[in-house]
CSV table of C-alpha atoms in Angstrom, one decimal:
chain,number,residue,atom,x,y,z
A,12,UNK,CA,13.1,-3.0,14.2
A,13,UNK,CA,13.9,0.7,13.6
A,14,UNK,CA,17.7,0.1,14.0
A,15,UNK,CA,17.7,-2.3,11.1
A,16,UNK,CA,16.8,0.3,8.5
A,17,UNK,CA,17.6,3.8,9.6
A,18,UNK,CA,15.6,6.7,8.2
A,19,UNK,CA,17.3,8.8,5.5
A,20,UNK,CA,18.7,12.1,6.8
A,21,UNK,CA,17.1,15.0,4.9
A,22,UNK,CA,19.4,17.1,2.7
A,23,UNK,CA,17.4,20.2,3.7
A,24,UNK,CA,15.4,20.8,6.9
A,25,UNK,CA,13.2,23.5,8.4
A,26,UNK,CA,11.0,25.8,6.3
A,27,UNK,CA,11.3,26.4,2.6
A,28,UNK,CA,9.1,29.0,0.8
A,29,UNK,CA,8.8,28.0,-2.9
A,30,UNK,CA,9.5,31.2,-4.8
A,31,UNK,CA,10.8,29.5,-7.9
A,32,UNK,CA,7.6,27.6,-9.0
A,33,UNK,CA,5.3,28.7,-11.8
A,34,UNK,CA,2.2,27.2,-13.3
A,35,UNK,CA,4.2,25.9,-16.2
A,36,UNK,CA,6.2,23.7,-13.8
A,37,UNK,CA,2.9,22.2,-12.5
A,38,UNK,CA,1.2,21.5,-15.8
A,39,UNK,CA,3.0,18.2,-16.6
A,40,UNK,CA,1.8,16.9,-13.2
A,41,UNK,CA,-1.9,17.4,-13.7
A,42,UNK,CA,-4.1,14.4,-13.3
A,43,UNK,CA,-6.9,15.1,-15.8
A,44,UNK,CA,-9.4,12.4,-14.9
A,45,UNK,CA,-11.0,14.4,-12.0
A,46,UNK,CA,-11.3,17.4,-14.3
A,47,UNK,CA,-13.7,15.4,-16.4
A,48,UNK,CA,-15.6,14.2,-13.4
A,49,UNK,CA,-16.4,17.9,-12.6
A,50,UNK,CA,-18.4,18.0,-15.8
A,51,UNK,CA,-20.2,14.7,-15.1
A,52,UNK,CA,-18.0,12.9,-17.7
A,53,UNK,CA,-17.2,9.8,-15.7
A,54,UNK,CA,-14.4,8.1,-17.5
A,55,UNK,CA,-10.6,8.2,-17.1
A,56,UNK,CA,-8.3,10.3,-19.2
A,57,UNK,CA,-7.1,9.9,-21.9
A,58,UNK,CA,-9.5,7.1,-22.8
A,59,UNK,CA,-12.4,9.5,-22.5
A,60,UNK,CA,-11.2,11.6,-25.4
A,61,UNK,CA,-11.9,8.7,-27.9
A,62,UNK,CA,-15.1,7.4,-26.3
A,63,UNK,CA,-18.0,7.1,-28.7
A,64,UNK,CA,-20.5,8.5,-26.2
A,65,UNK,CA,-18.5,11.1,-24.2
A,66,UNK,CA,-15.6,11.9,-26.5
A,67,UNK,CA,-17.1,14.9,-28.3
A,68,UNK,CA,-18.0,16.8,-25.1
A,69,UNK,CA,-14.7,15.7,-23.4
A,70,UNK,CA,-12.6,17.0,-26.3
A,71,UNK,CA,-14.4,20.3,-26.2
A,72,UNK,CA,-13.9,21.0,-22.5
A,73,UNK,CA,-10.3,19.6,-22.6
A,74,UNK,CA,-9.4,22.0,-25.5
A,75,UNK,CA,-11.0,24.9,-23.5
A,76,UNK,CA,-8.9,23.9,-20.5
A,77,UNK,CA,-5.7,23.8,-22.5
A,78,UNK,CA,-6.4,27.3,-23.8
A,79,UNK,CA,-7.1,28.5,-20.3
A,80,UNK,CA,-3.9,26.9,-19.1
A,81,UNK,CA,-1.9,28.5,-21.9
A,82,UNK,CA,-3.1,32.0,-20.7
A,83,UNK,CA,-2.4,31.2,-17.1
A,84,UNK,CA,1.1,29.9,-17.8
A,85,UNK,CA,2.0,32.8,-20.0
A,86,UNK,CA,1.0,35.5,-17.5
A,87,UNK,CA,4.0,36.1,-15.2
A,88,UNK,CA,1.7,38.0,-12.7
A,89,UNK,CA,-0.1,34.7,-12.0
A,90,UNK,CA,1.8,32.6,-9.5
A,91,UNK,CA,1.0,29.6,-7.3
A,92,UNK,CA,2.1,29.7,-3.7
A,93,UNK,CA,3.8,27.0,-1.6
A,94,UNK,CA,5.7,26.4,1.6
A,95,UNK,CA,7.1,23.2,3.0
A,96,UNK,CA,9.4,22.0,5.8
A,97,UNK,CA,11.1,19.0,7.3
A,98,UNK,CA,11.3,18.7,11.1
A,99,UNK,CA,12.9,16.4,13.6
A,100,UNK,CA,10.2,14.1,14.9
A,101,UNK,CA,9.4,11.0,16.9
A,102,UNK,CA,6.3,9.0,17.6
A,103,UNK,CA,4.6,8.4,21.0
A,104,UNK,CA,1.9,5.8,20.6
A,105,UNK,CA,-0.6,7.4,18.2
A,106,UNK,CA,0.9,10.8,18.3
A,107,UNK,CA,3.9,12.4,16.5
A,108,UNK,CA,6.1,14.8,18.4
A,109,UNK,CA,7.7,17.6,16.3
A,110,UNK,CA,10.8,19.1,17.8
A,111,UNK,CA,12.1,22.7,17.5
A,112,UNK,CA,15.5,21.6,16.3
A,113,UNK,CA,18.0,18.7,15.9
A,114,UNK,CA,18.8,18.7,19.7
A,115,UNK,CA,15.3,17.1,20.0
A,116,UNK,CA,15.1,18.5,23.5
A,117,UNK,CA,12.1,20.8,23.1
A,118,UNK,CA,8.7,19.9,21.7
A,119,UNK,CA,7.4,22.4,19.1
A,120,UNK,CA,4.0,20.9,18.4
A,121,UNK,CA,2.3,17.5,18.4
A,122,UNK,CA,0.3,15.8,15.6
A,123,UNK,CA,-2.5,13.9,17.3
A,124,UNK,CA,-3.4,10.6,15.7
A,125,UNK,CA,-6.0,7.8,15.7
A,126,UNK,CA,-5.5,4.1,15.4
A,127,UNK,CA,-7.5,1.7,13.3
A,128,UNK,CA,-10.1,0.1,15.6
A,129,UNK,CA,-12.3,-1.9,13.2
A,130,UNK,CA,-12.1,-5.6,12.8
A,131,UNK,CA,-9.0,-6.7,10.9
A,132,UNK,CA,-8.0,-10.0,9.2
A,133,UNK,CA,-5.7,-12.3,11.2
A,134,UNK,CA,-2.2,-11.0,11.1
A,135,UNK,CA,-3.2,-7.5,10.0
A,136,UNK,CA,-2.2,-4.9,12.7
A,137,UNK,CA,-4.3,-1.9,13.6
A,138,UNK,CA,-2.1,0.9,12.3
A,139,UNK,CA,-1.8,4.6,13.1
A,140,UNK,CA,0.2,7.1,11.0
A,141,UNK,CA,2.6,7.5,13.9
A,142,UNK,CA,3.7,3.9,13.3
A,143,UNK,CA,5.6,5.2,10.3
A,144,UNK,CA,7.8,7.5,12.5
A,145,UNK,CA,10.5,6.1,14.8
A,146,UNK,CA,9.4,5.9,18.4
A,147,UNK,CA,10.7,8.4,20.9
A,148,UNK,CA,12.3,5.6,23.0
A,149,UNK,CA,14.0,3.9,20.0
A,150,UNK,CA,17.0,6.1,19.9
A,151,UNK,CA,16.6,6.5,16.2
A,152,UNK,CA,16.4,10.0,14.6
A,153,UNK,CA,13.5,10.5,12.3
A,154,UNK,CA,11.8,13.4,10.5
A,155,UNK,CA,8.3,14.5,9.4
A,156,UNK,CA,7.7,16.6,6.3
A,157,UNK,CA,4.9,19.3,6.2
A,158,UNK,CA,3.5,21.2,3.2
A,159,UNK,CA,0.8,23.7,2.1
A,160,UNK,CA,0.3,24.7,-1.5
A,161,UNK,CA,-2.3,26.7,-3.4
A,162,UNK,CA,-3.2,27.7,-6.9
A,163,UNK,CA,-3.6,31.1,-5.3
A,164,UNK,CA,-5.8,34.1,-4.9
A,165,UNK,CA,-5.1,35.2,-8.5
A,166,UNK,CA,-7.1,32.3,-10.0
A,167,UNK,CA,-9.8,32.6,-7.4
A,168,UNK,CA,-10.2,36.3,-8.5
A,169,UNK,CA,-10.5,35.1,-12.1
A,170,UNK,CA,-13.4,32.8,-11.0
A,171,UNK,CA,-15.0,35.7,-9.2
A,172,UNK,CA,-14.6,38.0,-12.2
A,173,UNK,CA,-16.3,35.4,-14.5
A,174,UNK,CA,-19.1,35.0,-12.0
A,175,UNK,CA,-19.6,38.8,-11.8
A,176,UNK,CA,-19.9,38.8,-15.6
A,177,UNK,CA,-22.5,36.0,-15.4
A,178,UNK,CA,-20.1,33.7,-17.4
A,179,UNK,CA,-20.8,30.5,-15.5
A,180,UNK,CA,-19.0,28.3,-18.0
A,181,UNK,CA,-15.7,30.0,-17.7
A,182,UNK,CA,-16.1,30.4,-14.0
A,183,UNK,CA,-16.6,26.6,-13.7
A,184,UNK,CA,-13.7,26.0,-16.1
A,185,UNK,CA,-11.3,28.2,-14.2
A,186,UNK,CA,-12.3,26.6,-10.9
A,187,UNK,CA,-11.8,23.1,-12.3
A,188,UNK,CA,-8.4,24.0,-13.8
A,189,UNK,CA,-7.4,25.7,-10.5
A,190,UNK,CA,-8.3,22.6,-8.5
A,191,UNK,CA,-6.2,20.5,-10.9
A,192,UNK,CA,-3.2,22.9,-10.5
A,193,UNK,CA,-3.4,22.7,-6.7
A,194,UNK,CA,-3.3,19.0,-6.8
A,195,UNK,CA,-0.6,19.1,-9.4
A,196,UNK,CA,1.4,21.3,-7.1
A,197,UNK,CA,1.1,18.7,-4.3
A,198,UNK,CA,2.3,16.0,-6.7
A,199,UNK,CA,5.2,18.2,-8.1
A,200,UNK,CA,6.3,19.2,-4.6
A,201,UNK,CA,6.2,15.6,-3.3
A,202,UNK,CA,8.4,14.5,-6.2
A,203,UNK,CA,10.8,17.3,-5.5
A,204,UNK,CA,10.8,16.4,-1.9
A,205,UNK,CA,11.7,12.7,-2.6
A,206,UNK,CA,14.3,13.5,-5.2
A,207,UNK,CA,16.2,16.5,-3.9
A,208,UNK,CA,14.9,18.3,-0.7
A,209,UNK,CA,14.7,15.1,1.4
A,210,UNK,CA,16.5,13.1,-1.2
A,211,UNK,CA,15.6,9.6,-0.1
A,212,UNK,CA,14.6,8.7,-3.7
A,213,UNK,CA,17.2,10.7,-5.7
A,214,UNK,CA,17.2,8.3,-8.6
A,215,UNK,CA,13.4,8.2,-9.0
A,216,UNK,CA,12.2,8.6,-12.6
A,217,UNK,CA,8.4,7.9,-12.9
A,218,UNK,CA,6.0,8.8,-15.6
A,219,UNK,CA,3.0,11.0,-14.8
A,220,UNK,CA,0.8,7.8,-15.0
A,221,UNK,CA,3.1,6.2,-12.4
A,222,UNK,CA,2.9,9.2,-10.2
A,223,UNK,CA,-0.9,9.2,-10.3
A,224,UNK,CA,-0.8,5.5,-9.4
A,225,UNK,CA,1.4,6.4,-6.4
A,226,UNK,CA,4.2,4.0,-7.4
A,227,UNK,CA,6.8,6.0,-5.4
A,228,UNK,CA,8.0,5.5,-1.8
A,229,UNK,CA,6.3,7.5,0.9
A,230,UNK,CA,2.9,9.2,1.4
A,231,UNK,CA,1.4,12.7,1.9
A,232,UNK,CA,-1.7,12.2,4.0
A,233,UNK,CA,-3.9,15.3,4.5
A,234,UNK,CA,-5.9,16.2,7.6
A,235,UNK,CA,-9.6,15.5,7.0
A,236,UNK,CA,-9.0,12.4,4.9
A,237,UNK,CA,-9.3,8.8,6.0
A,238,UNK,CA,-5.7,8.3,7.3
A,239,UNK,CA,-5.8,11.5,9.4
A,240,UNK,CA,-9.5,12.4,9.7
A,241,UNK,CA,-9.3,15.3,12.2
A,242,UNK,CA,-9.3,18.6,10.4
A,243,UNK,CA,-7.8,20.3,13.5
A,244,UNK,CA,-4.4,18.9,12.6
A,245,UNK,CA,-4.2,21.7,10.0
A,246,UNK,CA,-3.5,24.0,12.9
A,247,UNK,CA,-0.2,22.3,13.4
A,248,UNK,CA,0.7,22.8,9.7
A,249,UNK,CA,-0.2,26.5,9.8
A,250,UNK,CA,1.9,26.9,13.0
A,251,UNK,CA,4.9,25.0,11.8
A,252,UNK,CA,5.1,26.7,8.3
A,253,UNK,CA,3.6,30.1,9.1
A,254,UNK,CA,1.3,29.3,6.2
A,255,UNK,CA,-0.8,32.4,6.1
A,256,UNK,CA,2.3,34.7,6.0
A,257,UNK,CA,4.1,32.7,3.3
A,258,UNK,CA,1.2,31.8,1.0
A,259,UNK,CA,-1.9,33.8,1.9
A,260,UNK,CA,-3.8,30.6,2.7
A,261,UNK,CA,-6.2,30.8,5.6
A,262,UNK,CA,-8.5,28.5,7.5
A,263,UNK,CA,-12.2,29.1,8.0
A,264,UNK,CA,-14.0,28.4,11.3
A,265,UNK,CA,-14.8,24.9,10.1
A,266,UNK,CA,-11.2,24.5,8.9
A,267,UNK,CA,-11.8,24.6,5.2
A,268,UNK,CA,-8.8,26.1,3.3
A,269,UNK,CA,-9.0,29.4,1.4
A,270,UNK,CA,-8.4,29.7,-1.5
A,271,UNK,CA,-10.5,26.6,-2.1
A,272,UNK,CA,-7.9,25.3,-4.6
A,273,UNK,CA,-5.4,24.4,-2.0
A,274,UNK,CA,-3.8,21.3,-0.5
A,275,UNK,CA,-1.9,20.7,2.8
A,276,UNK,CA,-0.6,17.7,4.6
A,277,UNK,CA,2.3,15.7,5.9
A,278,UNK,CA,5.2,13.8,4.2
A,279,UNK,CA,6.2,10.3,5.5
A,280,UNK,CA,9.3,8.7,4.0
A,281,UNK,CA,9.1,5.3,5.6
A,282,UNK,CA,9.2,2.7,2.8
A,283,UNK,CA,6.3,0.8,4.3
A,284,UNK,CA,4.1,3.8,4.8
A,285,UNK,CA,0.7,3.6,3.1
A,286,UNK,CA,-2.6,5.4,3.0
A,287,UNK,CA,-4.4,3.6,5.8
A,288,UNK,CA,-8.1,4.4,6.7
A,289,UNK,CA,-9.6,5.1,10.0
A,290,UNK,CA,-13.2,4.0,9.5
A,291,UNK,CA,-14.6,4.1,13.0
A,292,UNK,CA,-13.5,4.5,16.6
A,293,UNK,CA,-15.0,3.5,19.9
A,294,UNK,CA,-15.8,5.5,23.0
A,295,UNK,CA,-12.5,4.4,24.6
A,296,UNK,CA,-10.4,5.9,21.8
A,297,UNK,CA,-12.5,9.1,21.7
A,298,UNK,CA,-11.9,9.6,25.4
A,299,UNK,CA,-8.2,8.9,25.1
A,300,UNK,CA,-8.0,11.4,22.1
A,301,UNK,CA,-9.7,14.1,24.1
A,302,UNK,CA,-7.4,13.5,27.0
A,303,UNK,CA,-4.2,13.7,24.8
A,304,UNK,CA,-5.4,16.8,23.1
A,305,UNK,CA,-6.5,18.5,26.4
A,306,UNK,CA,-10.0,19.2,25.1
A,307,UNK,CA,-13.5,18.3,26.3
A,308,UNK,CA,-15.2,15.2,25.2
A,309,UNK,CA,-17.9,17.3,23.5
A,310,UNK,CA,-15.2,19.1,21.4
A,311,UNK,CA,-13.6,15.8,20.4
A,312,UNK,CA,-17.0,14.5,19.4
A,313,UNK,CA,-17.6,17.6,17.3
A,314,UNK,CA,-14.4,17.1,15.2
A,315,UNK,CA,-14.6,13.3,15.0
A,316,UNK,CA,-18.4,12.9,14.7
A,317,UNK,CA,-18.2,11.0,11.3
A,318,UNK,CA,-16.0,8.3,12.9
A,319,UNK,CA,-17.9,7.5,16.0
A,320,UNK,CA,-19.4,4.0,16.3
C-alpha cells in the first residue's frame, strides 16, 4: 500500500556534478578486504594483518598502499570525478519511467527491468527492482536516484606510466588502490545521498564496518549485476547525467566503463528495497523484454545470454 508510507521528497533534484570531492574524502570509506583478494590474500581485513600465515605479506602490501594513498591524497592535481541526480519516477510493471520534471507529464527515459522467474519458497514473491518505485497508477509521487563516479583518468595514467617503466608491482598496486577508491566513492556518495542530498536518513551515523555490511536504508544496484543484469541500462545513466561531459567516463562497445576504476548505478530509497538476484529467465520474459525495449529477439538474447534458461 503505497499511500500508507509515502516516499520522502528529496531535498535536491536533477543533476549535481561533484566538484567538491577529493581523494582524502574517500579514503575513510575504503573497504580493504577486496584489495587483499587482488593479491591472492584471501582473508578479510583487518584480521588478515595479524594472521600467522598471510600477515607478513598483507602488512607489506597494505603499507605500500597507504604510502601510495598518501601521495594521491596530497596531490591537488589528482581528482576523482562524479555526477549524480534524482529524478521524478514511477514504475510500470517491470519498468521504471523517468520523467523530465515534476509535472510528470513527459517521459525522459525508461529503465527496463526483469522479474525473478526461478522457483521461490511459498509466500516469497517474484520481485523486480521496479517494485521498489511507486506504480504510475498509484497517484503517489516517487523518485529514482542515478550516479556515476570514477577514480579518474589521472590514476589510470599513473598505471600506464608504471607499465611503460616495466614496474609491474606499482602498476598493480595503483590499479588496486584506484579500484578501491572508485568503490569508496560509490559508498561515500550513497551516504551523502541518504543524509543530505535526498535526506531520507538525515540522522544516520554508521561506522565504516556497518556501511560495508549495508546496514543502511536503500540500495544502489548497478547494471550488469544480479539485480539489474542488462548492461545496456548504462545508456540511460549516461543520458540522464550527461556522464561523459561531466566526468570523462565512456562506455566501450561491450558497455564496459572507462576508466576501468569506475562505478555507476541507481539509488532506491524504499525501506524494503534489497539486492535481489535475477538468476534465469524463460523464453516468455525474453520475448516480452525485447518487445518493451523495441529490439529484436536476437539482440535481447545477446545482452541477456547468461540469464537464459
